[in-house]
Every structure is written in structure tokens, then in C-alpha cells.
Amino acid sequence: MALPSPSTSTSPVPPVGKAFKPLSRVIVADDEHLVAIGLVAHLSALGIEAVAVCRTGAEAVRAAEEANPQLALLDIRMPDLDGLECAAVLWSRHRIPSVIISAYSGDQYLTQATETGVFGYLLKPVEGDALRVALLVAWARACNLIETSERVEQLEETLAARRVVEHAKWRLVSERGISEPDAHAILQKAARNSRKRIAEVAQGFLSGGPLD
């Protein structure tokens, strides 16, 4: 396998969004030592540290738990666990995106590369500028996806909390014969007195706990 050519760019991968740091920590996994060394050199020229260099997908999974990388560069064909399987594990367990490095451009590999966790695909030998662009796009896509997922989760939590509060309010209305604003005021007072969120107080009430 050809050794990747030296990088011609020293521009670092920039930060993406407000909540994410610039890309600076990457795992490299390739069972060909010379290729791995070339990738590490490219990363260094971009101001990115290769926090672990692995020969198998299984090693990359273990390294992800110890080295705290932000992204993984994975050869598609490795012993133990191939790059696509490794990418799926890294994304599902740690939300670590991957860029696949491969000598194969067949449709079967490209189709498989659309699996969860793969955010880029590069053909060997890897050029420095191509790697920089692939990392930029992959990191941006992953960060945006994570950010969107977190917003969706927060929205779902907010809606769930509101449903609990509404349920508790109308139970108070039914049991005590009071107005909806009065029921809400009771929940608010209980939340202040207990120093809990109103949704926690409402859930406690619905579970049989006292309010006052």
C-alpha cells in the first residue's frame, strides 16, 4: 500500500458552532504501519494530535474509552473488527464520528459506509488537503447532528414535564374543586417550599405524595 503523501496544508480544522471545540484529538486505526504513520503526519501538520494509533478495530474501541478522542480515522478492512463495524460502535457508545480510509471504491463498500457513525470516506493514498476537507465536513456534520439531537431530547423532556404538571393540576382541580390557576399556584408553592422543580413536585403528587 502506498504511503500517504506529505500534507501541503497547515490550516487547522476550525471550531463548529458555539458548543463544540476545534477538532484536536483523533484515533488512527490501520493495520498497515506505513499508512498509519502517514496519517499521523498529516494530522500533525493540521495541528491535530493522534491520541492513539491502532492496528485493529477492537483496539480502536478500547482506545476510545481511554484516550477520549473526538473523531476516528479508520481503515475499512482490519482484523477483529472492520472499520465500518468499529465506526458503528464508536458512534453508538461514545458519539465519536468516523472517517473511513479505504483502497476500495466499490458500491458495496460505499453502501455500507452510509451506516451510522460514518461521516466521511477517503480513498488511499490520502492527500493532505483531501484529509483536511474530509475532517472539516465530518466534524461539522457530527457536531450539528449531536447538537440537534440534544435539542430534541431537551424539547421532549420539557414537553414531558409539562404533561406531568398539567395532569397534576387537573387532578387537584377534580379532587379539591378549585380553579386551574389555584391548582397551579399550589404546585408552585410546593415547589418553592421543597426547592424542587415543579415537575418533580407534580410527579410526587401523582405518585401519592403530599403537597402541603
Tab-separated table of C-alpha atoms in Angstrom:
chain	number	residue	atom	x	y	z
A	1	MET	CA	0.000	0.000	0.000
A	2	ALA	CA	1.279	3.449	-0.924
A	3	LEU	CA	2.391	5.781	1.801
A	4	PRO	CA	0.183	8.896	2.031
A	5	SER	CA	1.894	11.933	0.556
A	6	PRO	CA	3.019	14.705	2.920
A	7	SER	CA	0.409	17.278	3.815
A	8	THR	CA	0.595	20.579	1.986
A	9	SER	CA	-1.750	22.424	4.309
A	10	THR	CA	-1.231	23.549	7.866
A	11	SER	CA	-4.701	25.076	8.312
A	12	PRO	CA	-6.352	23.531	11.369
A	13	VAL	CA	-9.891	22.233	11.326
A	14	PRO	CA	-11.928	25.145	12.742
A	15	PRO	CA	-14.484	25.000	15.553
A	16	VAL	CA	-18.090	24.193	14.701
A	17	GLY	CA	-20.943	26.006	16.432
A	18	LYS	CA	-20.841	27.527	19.879
A	19	ALA	CA	-20.880	24.326	21.911
A	20	PHE	CA	-18.029	22.450	20.269
A	21	LYS	CA	-14.272	22.794	20.421
A	22	PRO	CA	-11.979	22.674	17.380
A	23	LEU	CA	-11.040	19.174	16.295
A	24	SER	CA	-7.770	18.331	18.030
A	25	ARG	CA	-7.842	14.668	19.142
A	26	VAL	CA	-8.149	11.777	16.681
A	27	ILE	CA	-7.700	7.998	16.770
A	28	VAL	CA	-5.960	6.381	13.789
A	29	ALA	CA	-6.659	2.710	13.055
A	30	ASP	CA	-4.944	0.962	10.142
A	31	ASP	CA	-3.238	-2.422	10.089
A	32	GLU	CA	-0.571	-1.110	7.684
A	33	HIS	CA	2.075	0.656	9.737
A	34	LEU	CA	3.347	2.953	6.975
A	35	VAL	CA	-0.151	4.166	6.150
A	36	ALA	CA	-0.842	4.864	9.810
A	37	ILE	CA	2.404	6.832	10.135
A	38	GLY	CA	1.481	8.890	7.079
A	39	LEU	CA	-1.940	9.713	8.520
A	40	VAL	CA	-0.368	10.749	11.817
A	41	ALA	CA	1.970	13.076	9.899
A	42	HIS	CA	-0.955	14.650	8.073
A	43	LEU	CA	-2.810	15.179	11.337
A	44	SER	CA	0.233	16.732	12.974
A	45	ALA	CA	0.540	19.209	10.086
A	46	LEU	CA	-3.073	20.199	10.731
A	47	GLY	CA	-2.433	20.734	14.425
A	48	ILE	CA	-4.340	17.590	15.371
A	49	GLU	CA	-2.976	15.027	17.823
A	50	ALA	CA	-3.221	11.324	17.075
A	51	VAL	CA	-4.087	10.223	20.611
A	52	ALA	CA	-3.901	6.533	19.683
A	53	VAL	CA	-2.613	4.532	16.718
A	54	CYS	CA	-4.259	1.118	16.431
A	55	ARG	CA	-3.906	-1.914	14.183
A	56	THR	CA	-7.413	-3.347	14.653
A	57	GLY	CA	-10.943	-2.124	15.145
A	58	ALA	CA	-11.082	-3.760	18.559
A	59	GLU	CA	-8.007	-1.783	19.634
A	60	ALA	CA	-9.683	1.411	18.410
A	61	VAL	CA	-12.770	0.711	20.507
A	62	ARG	CA	-10.613	0.193	23.601
A	63	ALA	CA	-8.573	3.311	22.829
A	64	ALA	CA	-11.740	5.377	22.537
A	65	GLU	CA	-12.585	4.552	26.137
A	66	GLU	CA	-9.136	5.564	27.371
A	67	ALA	CA	-7.901	8.375	25.103
A	68	ASN	CA	-11.071	10.492	24.806
A	69	PRO	CA	-10.811	11.210	21.054
A	70	GLN	CA	-13.179	13.477	19.156
A	71	LEU	CA	-13.041	11.555	15.865
A	72	ALA	CA	-11.633	8.328	14.411
A	73	LEU	CA	-9.801	7.663	11.140
A	74	LEU	CA	-10.458	4.008	10.326
A	75	ASP	CA	-9.217	1.649	7.647
A	76	ILE	CA	-12.169	-0.253	6.235
A	77	ARG	CA	-10.544	-3.721	6.364
A	78	MET	CA	-8.880	-4.622	9.657
A	79	PRO	CA	-8.565	-7.728	11.828
A	80	ASP	CA	-11.048	-8.442	14.638
A	81	LEU	CA	-13.469	-5.646	13.788
A	82	ASP	CA	-13.601	-3.886	10.434
A	83	GLY	CA	-13.762	-0.120	10.089
A	84	LEU	CA	-17.498	0.029	9.466
A	85	GLU	CA	-18.331	-2.118	12.479
A	86	CYS	CA	-15.902	-0.104	14.578
A	87	ALA	CA	-17.484	3.172	13.428
A	88	ALA	CA	-20.924	1.952	14.470
A	89	VAL	CA	-19.655	1.008	17.935
A	90	LEU	CA	-17.801	4.293	18.448
A	91	TRP	CA	-20.858	6.327	17.481
A	92	SER	CA	-23.434	4.339	19.449
A	93	ARG	CA	-21.348	4.161	22.628
A	94	HIS	CA	-19.459	7.439	22.655
A	95	ARG	CA	-20.863	9.656	19.882
A	96	ILE	CA	-17.445	9.592	18.201
A	97	PRO	CA	-17.760	10.149	14.427
A	98	SER	CA	-15.528	8.288	11.976
A	99	VAL	CA	-13.940	8.895	8.598
A	100	ILE	CA	-13.233	5.716	6.647
A	101	ILE	CA	-9.886	5.358	4.861
A	102	SER	CA	-10.044	2.724	2.119
A	103	ALA	CA	-8.379	1.438	-1.021
A	104	TYR	CA	-11.773	0.192	-2.191
A	105	SER	CA	-14.355	2.265	-4.053
A	106	GLY	CA	-16.830	-0.470	-4.982
A	107	ASP	CA	-20.541	0.154	-4.497
A	108	GLN	CA	-20.754	-2.474	-1.748
A	109	TYR	CA	-18.284	-0.536	0.401
A	110	LEU	CA	-19.856	2.830	-0.316
A	111	THR	CA	-23.296	1.472	0.533
A	112	GLN	CA	-22.032	0.019	3.800
A	113	ALA	CA	-20.296	3.312	4.576
A	114	THR	CA	-23.677	5.001	4.902
A	115	GLU	CA	-24.138	3.117	8.160
A	116	THR	CA	-24.439	5.061	11.409
A	117	GLY	CA	-21.196	6.562	12.630
A	118	VAL	CA	-19.513	7.085	9.243
A	119	PHE	CA	-19.253	10.771	8.353
A	120	GLY	CA	-16.659	10.642	5.577
A	121	TYR	CA	-14.931	8.294	3.131
A	122	LEU	CA	-11.451	8.776	1.663
A	123	LEU	CA	-9.576	6.673	-0.880
A	124	LYS	CA	-5.933	5.725	-0.373
A	125	PRO	CA	-3.395	7.158	-0.867
A	126	VAL	CA	-4.678	10.066	1.194
A	127	GLU	CA	-3.659	13.592	0.236
A	128	GLY	CA	-3.255	16.211	2.956
A	129	ASP	CA	-5.798	18.677	1.580
A	130	ALA	CA	-8.353	15.930	0.976
A	131	LEU	CA	-7.946	14.781	4.570
A	132	ARG	CA	-8.344	18.328	5.896
A	133	VAL	CA	-11.584	18.816	3.955
A	134	ALA	CA	-12.946	15.405	4.944
A	135	LEU	CA	-12.226	16.082	8.610
A	136	LEU	CA	-13.853	19.512	8.426
A	137	VAL	CA	-17.018	18.159	6.838
A	138	ALA	CA	-17.206	15.101	9.103
A	139	TRP	CA	-16.648	17.110	12.274
A	140	ALA	CA	-19.214	19.734	11.249
A	141	ARG	CA	-21.824	17.101	10.379
A	142	ALA	CA	-21.266	15.183	13.601
A	143	CYS	CA	-21.382	18.295	15.779
A	144	ASN	CA	-24.550	19.534	14.121
A	145	LEU	CA	-26.190	16.132	14.499
A	146	ILE	CA	-25.254	15.913	18.175
A	147	GLU	CA	-26.459	19.463	18.778
A	148	THR	CA	-29.773	18.750	17.055
A	149	SER	CA	-30.227	15.503	18.983
A	150	GLU	CA	-29.599	17.284	22.270
A	151	ARG	CA	-32.148	19.979	21.410
A	152	VAL	CA	-34.716	17.321	20.538
A	153	GLU	CA	-34.050	15.499	23.815
A	154	GLN	CA	-34.397	18.748	25.774
A	155	LEU	CA	-37.656	19.539	23.992
A	156	GLU	CA	-39.010	16.066	24.702
A	157	GLU	CA	-38.058	16.414	28.371
A	158	THR	CA	-39.744	19.822	28.550
A	159	LEU	CA	-42.926	18.525	26.944
A	160	ALA	CA	-42.976	15.502	29.236
A	161	ALA	CA	-42.568	17.757	32.282
A	162	ARG	CA	-45.406	19.979	31.115
A	163	ARG	CA	-47.685	16.970	30.674
A	164	VAL	CA	-46.942	15.858	34.229
A	165	VAL	CA	-47.694	19.335	35.617
A	166	GLU	CA	-50.927	19.570	33.615
A	167	HIS	CA	-52.015	16.148	34.824
A	168	ALA	CA	-51.311	17.119	38.437
A	169	LYS	CA	-53.138	20.442	38.081
A	170	TRP	CA	-56.309	18.883	36.745
A	171	ARG	CA	-56.217	16.188	39.379
A	172	LEU	CA	-56.114	18.944	42.011
A	173	VAL	CA	-58.994	20.698	40.260
A	174	SER	CA	-61.011	17.488	40.321
A	175	GLU	CA	-60.180	16.432	43.886
A	176	ARG	CA	-60.371	19.839	45.589
A	177	GLY	CA	-62.918	21.616	43.473
A	178	ILE	CA	-60.596	24.557	42.820
A	179	SER	CA	-59.730	26.546	39.710
A	180	GLU	CA	-56.875	25.701	37.375
A	181	PRO	CA	-54.889	28.849	38.379
A	182	ASP	CA	-55.299	27.942	42.054
A	183	ALA	CA	-54.100	24.406	41.377
A	184	HIS	CA	-51.066	25.765	39.569
A	185	ALA	CA	-50.348	28.129	42.464
A	186	ILE	CA	-50.428	25.192	44.895
A	187	LEU	CA	-47.882	23.305	42.812
A	188	GLN	CA	-45.666	26.391	42.542
A	189	LYS	CA	-45.766	26.955	46.305
A	190	ALA	CA	-44.911	23.316	46.989
A	191	ALA	CA	-42.008	23.564	44.556
A	192	ARG	CA	-40.654	26.691	46.275
A	193	ASN	CA	-41.000	25.191	49.737
A	194	SER	CA	-39.291	21.950	48.765
A	195	ARG	CA	-36.745	23.637	46.469
A	196	LYS	CA	-37.653	21.249	43.702
A	197	ARG	CA	-38.751	21.738	40.140
A	198	ILE	CA	-42.489	21.978	39.698
A	199	ALA	CA	-42.451	18.872	37.508
A	200	GLU	CA	-40.807	16.869	40.317
A	201	VAL	CA	-43.441	18.079	42.776
A	202	ALA	CA	-46.210	17.249	40.321
A	203	GLN	CA	-44.826	13.749	39.762
A	204	GLY	CA	-44.569	13.198	43.502
A	205	PHE	CA	-48.184	14.257	43.949
A	206	LEU	CA	-49.357	11.948	41.175
A	207	SER	CA	-47.432	9.124	42.854
A	208	GLY	CA	-49.320	9.674	46.106
A	209	GLY	CA	-47.063	12.147	47.890
A	210	PRO	CA	-48.314	15.195	49.843
A	211	LEU	CA	-48.221	18.769	48.581
A	212	ASP	CA	-48.574	20.667	51.846
